Coordinates of N, CA and C in Angstrom, one line a residue:
X1 N 0.5 -1.6 0.6 CA 0.0 0.0 0.1 C 0.6 1.5 -0.3
X2 N 1.2 2.0 -1.2 CA 1.8 3.3 -0.7 C 0.2 4.4 -0.5
X3 N 1.2 5.4 0.4 CA 0.3 6.6 0.4 C 1.2 7.5 0.9
X4 N 0.9 8.6 0.7 CA 1.7 9.8 0.9 C 1.1 10.0 2.3
X5 N 0.3 9.3 3.2 CA 0.0 10.3 4.2 C 1.1 10.1 5.4
X6 N 1.1 11.7 5.9 CA 2.3 12.0 7.1 C 2.2 11.8 8.0
X7 N 2.6 11.0 9.1 CA 2.4 10.5 9.8 C 3.0 10.7 11.5
X8 N 2.6 11.6 12.1 CA 3.8 12.1 13.5 C 3.7 11.3 14.6
X9 N 4.4 10.1 15.6 CA 4.0 9.7 16.7 C 4.8 10.6 18.0
X10 N 3.7 10.3 18.6 CA 4.2 11.2 20.0 C 4.2 9.8 21.2
X11 N 5.0 9.2 21.6 CA 5.3 8.8 22.7 C 6.4 8.5 23.9
X12 N 6.4 8.6 24.8 CA 7.7 8.9 25.3 C 8.5 7.3 25.4
X13 N 7.4 6.2 25.0 CA 8.5 5.4 25.2 C 9.2 4.8 23.9
X14 N 10.8 5.0 23.6 CA 11.2 4.7 22.7 C 10.8 3.4 21.9
X15 N 10.8 2.4 22.3 CA 10.7 1.3 22.0 C 9.3 1.6 21.3
X16 N 8.6 1.8 21.9 CA 7.0 1.5 21.3 C 7.4 2.9 20.4
X17 N 7.6 3.3 20.0 CA 7.9 4.4 19.3 C 8.9 4.3 18.0
X18 N 9.2 3.5 18.5 CA 10.5 2.7 17.1 C 9.5 1.9 16.3
X19 N 8.7 0.8 17.0 CA 8.3 -0.2 16.6 C 7.1 0.0 15.4
X20 N 5.8 1.3 16.2 CA 5.4 1.9 15.5 C 6.0 2.7 14.1
X21 N 6.7 3.1 14.3 CA 7.5 3.6 13.3 C 7.6 2.9 12.1
X22 N 8.7 1.7 12.6 CA 9.0 0.5 11.7 C 7.5 0.2 10.7
X23 N 6.1 -0.5 11.8 CA 5.1 -0.8 11.1 C 4.5 0.2 10.1
X24 N 4.6 1.7 10.1 CA 3.6 2.8 9.4 C 4.8 2.3 8.1
X25 N 6.6 2.5 8.3 CA 7.1 2.6 6.8 C 6.8 1.6 5.9
X26 N 6.9 0.2 6.7 CA 6.7 -0.8 6.4 C 5.3 -1.1 5.3
X27 N 4.5 -0.2 5.6 CA 2.9 -0.1 5.7 C 2.8 0.7 4.1
X28 N 3.8 1.7 4.1 CA 3.8 2.8 3.2 C 3.9 4.2 3.4
X29 N 3.6 4.3 4.7 CA 3.1 5.6 5.0 C 4.3 6.2 5.4
X30 N 4.5 7.7 5.5 CA 5.9 8.8 5.9 C 5.6 8.6 7.3
X31 N 5.9 8.4 7.5 CA 6.7 9.0 9.6 C 7.4 10.3 9.1
X32 N 6.9 11.5 9.9 CA 7.6 12.7 9.5 C 8.2 13.1 11.1
X33 N 8.3 12.2 12.5 CA 9.2 12.5 12.8 C 8.3 12.0 14.6
X34 N 9.5 11.3 15.8 CA 9.0 10.4 16.6 C 9.5 12.0 17.8
X35 N 7.9 12.1 18.5 CA 8.1 12.9 19.6 C 7.7 12.5 21.1
X36 N 8.9 13.4 22.2 CA 7.9 12.5 23.5 C 7.7 13.8 24.3
X37 N 7.6 14.7 23.9 CA 6.8 15.8 24.3 C 6.3 17.1 24.1
X38 N 5.1 17.3 24.5 CA 4.5 18.7 23.6 C 5.1 19.6 22.4
X39 N 6.6 19.8 23.0 CA 7.4 20.9 22.2 C 7.7 20.4 21.3
X40 N 8.1 19.2 21.0 CA 8.7 18.6 20.4 C 7.7 18.4 19.6
X41 N 6.4 17.8 19.3 CA 4.8 17.4 18.9 C 5.3 19.1 17.6
X42 N 4.9 19.9 18.5 CA 4.5 20.7 17.9 C 5.6 21.3 16.7
X43 N 6.7 21.4 17.4 CA 7.6 21.9 16.0 C 7.3 20.8 15.1
X44 N 7.4 19.6 15.1 CA 7.6 18.6 14.3 C 5.8 18.7 13.5
X45 N 4.7 19.4 13.9 CA 3.4 19.3 12.9 C 4.2 20.6 12.7
X46 N 4.5 21.5 13.2 CA 5.0 23.7 12.3 C 5.6 23.2 11.3
X47 N 6.4 21.8 11.3 CA 8.0 21.8 10.3 C 6.8 20.7 8.8
X48 N 6.6 19.7 9.2 CA 5.5 18.8 8.4 C 4.7 18.6 8.1
X49 N 3.9 19.4 8.9 CA 2.3 19.2 8.5 C 1.8 18.6 8.7
X50 N 1.8 17.4 9.3 CA 1.3 15.7 9.3 C 0.0 15.7 9.4
X51 N -0.7 14.4 8.7 CA -2.0 14.2 8.7 C -2.2 13.6 9.7
X52 N -1.7 12.7 10.4 CA -1.7 12.1 11.2 C -1.2 12.1 13.0
X53 N -1.4 12.7 13.6 CA -0.6 12.3 14.8 C -1.1 10.8 15.8
X54 N -0.5 10.5 15.9 CA -0.3 9.1 17.1 C -0.1 9.4 18.8
X55 N -1.0 9.7 18.9 CA -0.4 9.9 20.6 C -0.8 8.9 21.6
X56 N 0.1 8.7 22.3 CA -0.4 8.1 23.6 C -0.3 8.9 24.5
X57 N -1.8 8.4 25.4 CA -2.7 9.5 25.9 C -1.9 9.9 27.8
X58 N -0.6 8.7 28.2 CA -0.1 9.2 29.0 C 1.3 9.5 28.3
X59 N 1.7 10.2 28.6 CA 3.0 10.7 28.4 C 3.9 10.6 29.7
X60 N 5.2 11.6 29.8 CA 6.0 12.1 30.7 C 5.1 12.1 32.1
X61 N 5.9 11.7 32.9 CA 4.5 12.1 34.6 C 3.6 13.3 34.4
X62 N 4.5 14.4 34.0 CA 3.9 16.0 34.2 C 3.5 16.0 32.9
X63 N 3.5 15.1 32.2 CA 2.5 15.9 30.5 C 1.7 15.1 29.9
X64 N 0.4 15.3 30.0 CA -0.6 14.7 29.5 C -0.8 14.7 28.4
X65 N -1.0 13.2 27.6 CA -1.2 13.3 26.2 C -2.4 13.6 25.4
X66 N -3.3 14.0 26.3 CA -4.7 14.8 25.9 C -4.6 16.2 25.4
X67 N -3.5 16.9 26.6 CA -3.1 17.9 26.4 C -2.8 18.1 25.2
X68 N -1.8 17.6 25.0 CA -0.5 17.6 23.6 C -1.4 16.5 22.7
X69 N -2.5 16.2 22.1 CA -3.3 16.1 21.2 C -4.4 17.0 20.9
X70 N -5.0 17.8 21.7 CA -5.4 18.8 21.5 C -4.8 19.6 21.0
X71 N -3.7 20.0 21.6 CA -3.3 21.4 20.6 C -2.7 21.3 19.6
X72 N -2.3 19.5 18.9 CA -1.7 19.1 17.7 C -3.1 19.8 17.0
X73 N -4.3 18.9 17.3 CA -5.9 19.2 16.8 C -5.7 20.8 16.3
X74 N -5.8 21.3 17.4 CA -6.3 23.0 17.3 C -5.0 23.7 16.6
X75 N -4.0 23.1 16.9 CA -2.9 24.4 16.3 C -2.2 23.8 15.2
X76 N -3.0 22.7 14.6 CA -2.0 22.4 13.3 C -3.1 21.7 12.5
X77 N -4.4 21.5 12.8 CA -5.7 20.7 12.2 C -5.0 18.7 11.9
X78 N -4.7 18.3 13.0 CA -3.7 17.6 12.8 C -5.1 16.3 12.9
X79 N -5.8 15.1 12.5 CA -6.4 14.2 13.2 C -5.0 13.3 14.1
X80 N -6.2 12.6 15.2 CA -5.8 12.2 16.2 C -5.7 11.2 16.6
X81 N -5.1 10.0 16.6 CA -5.4 8.8 16.7 C -4.4 8.7 18.6
X82 N -5.2 8.6 19.3 CA -5.1 8.1 20.8 C -4.5 6.3 21.2
X83 N -3.4 6.0 21.8 CA -3.3 4.9 21.9 C -2.9 5.1 23.7
X84 N -3.9 4.1 24.6 CA -4.0 4.3 25.9 C -4.2 2.7 26.8
X85 N -3.6 2.7 27.9 CA -3.7 1.7 28.7 C -4.8 2.2 29.9
X86 N -5.5 3.0 29.0 CA -6.2 3.5 30.8 C -7.7 2.8 30.4
X87 N -8.4 2.5 31.4 CA -9.9 1.9 30.8 C -10.5 2.9 30.9
X88 N -12.1 2.7 29.6 CA -12.9 3.0 29.7 C -13.4 4.3 29.9
X89 N -13.7 4.4 31.0 CA -14.0 5.2 32.0 C -13.3 6.5 32.3
X90 N -11.8 5.8 31.9 CA -11.1 7.6 32.1 C -10.9 8.0 30.4
X91 N -11.0 7.3 29.7 CA -10.8 8.1 27.9 C -11.8 8.8 28.3
X92 N -13.4 8.0 27.9 CA -14.3 8.8 28.1 C -14.6 10.3 29.3
X93 N -13.9 10.0 30.5 CA -13.8 11.9 31.6 C -12.8 12.6 30.7
X94 N -12.3 12.1 30.1 CA -10.8 13.0 29.8 C -11.3 13.7 27.8
X95 N -12.7 12.6 27.3 CA -13.0 13.4 26.2 C -12.4 12.7 25.3
X96 N -11.8 11.6 25.1 CA -11.0 11.2 23.8 C -12.1 10.8 23.1
X97 N -13.3 10.7 23.1 CA -13.9 9.8 21.8 C -14.3 11.3 20.9
X98 N -14.8 12.5 21.4 CA -14.5 13.9 20.9 C -13.3 14.1 20.4
X99 N -12.1 13.9 20.6 CA -11.2 14.3 20.0 C -10.5 13.7 19.4
X100 N -10.9 12.3 19.4 CA -9.8 11.4 18.2 C -10.9 10.9 17.6
X101 N -10.0 10.4 16.3 CA -10.3 9.5 15.0 C -11.0 8.2 15.6
X102 N -9.7 8.1 16.2 CA -9.9 6.4 16.5 C -9.0 6.1 18.2
X103 N -9.4 5.2 18.8 CA -8.3 4.8 19.9 C -8.2 3.8 20.1
X104 N -7.0 3.5 20.5 CA -6.1 2.3 20.3 C -6.1 1.6 21.8
X105 N -6.4 0.4 21.9 CA -5.9 0.5 23.2 C -4.9 -0.9 23.3
X106 N -4.2 -0.2 24.5 CA -2.8 -1.3 25.1 C -4.0 -2.6 25.6
X107 N -2.6 -3.9 25.3 CA -1.9 -3.9 24.0 C -2.4 -4.3 22.7
X108 N -2.1 -3.4 21.9 CA -2.8 -3.5 20.3 C -2.0 -4.1 19.8
X109 N -2.4 -4.9 18.5 CA -1.5 -6.0 17.1 C -1.0 -4.8 16.4
X110 N -0.5 -5.1 15.2 CA 0.3 -4.3 14.1 C -1.3 -4.4 13.8
X111 N -1.8 -4.9 13.5 CA -3.4 -5.0 12.4 C -4.5 -3.8 13.3
X112 N -4.0 -4.4 14.5 CA -5.1 -2.6 15.2 C -4.9 -1.6 14.9
X113 N -3.2 -1.6 14.6 CA -2.9 0.0 14.5 C -3.2 0.3 12.6
X114 N -3.2 -0.6 12.2 CA -2.9 -0.1 10.4 C -4.6 -0.1 10.3
X115 N -5.5 -0.6 10.9 CA -6.7 -0.7 10.4 C -7.4 1.0 11.3
X116 N -7.0 1.0 12.6 CA -6.9 2.1 13.1 C -6.5 3.6 12.4
X117 N -5.5 3.4 11.8 CA -4.8 4.5 10.4 C -5.7 4.5 9.6
X118 N -5.7 3.5 9.1 CA -6.7 3.3 7.6 C -8.2 4.4 7.9
X119 N -8.4 3.7 9.0 CA -9.9 4.0 9.4 C -9.7 5.9 9.9
X120 N -8.9 6.3 10.2 CA -8.8 7.6 10.2 C -8.2 9.0 8.9
X121 N -7.8 8.1 8.1 CA -6.9 9.1 7.5 C -8.2 8.9 5.7
X122 N -9.1 7.7 6.3 CA -10.3 7.7 5.0 C -11.1 8.7 4.8

């Protein structure tokens, strides 16, 4: 599958981010960068204008992934795919369904990731 869709990965777990990058590269997507914090994500979004950002709901202890996702959506008009290990009640309380085009619950499979990305970019 060849696509010119640009994807930004916002994840503070380097191995998880790298695994996503490799999966998306192999599927033909263009990963424009990896960020672990809001400021890095914003800078990459400004530079590369991604179509989609895959954002972990819990970044560092002091950084809320929902805050980062909201900033990317509002300031850079980026579609948001949230990854999370939180239960549905927390996801609902944080307003994720209104913000995200899809939510991936951990642990997720490669097939889950590719299906969610395709749905968000459709």
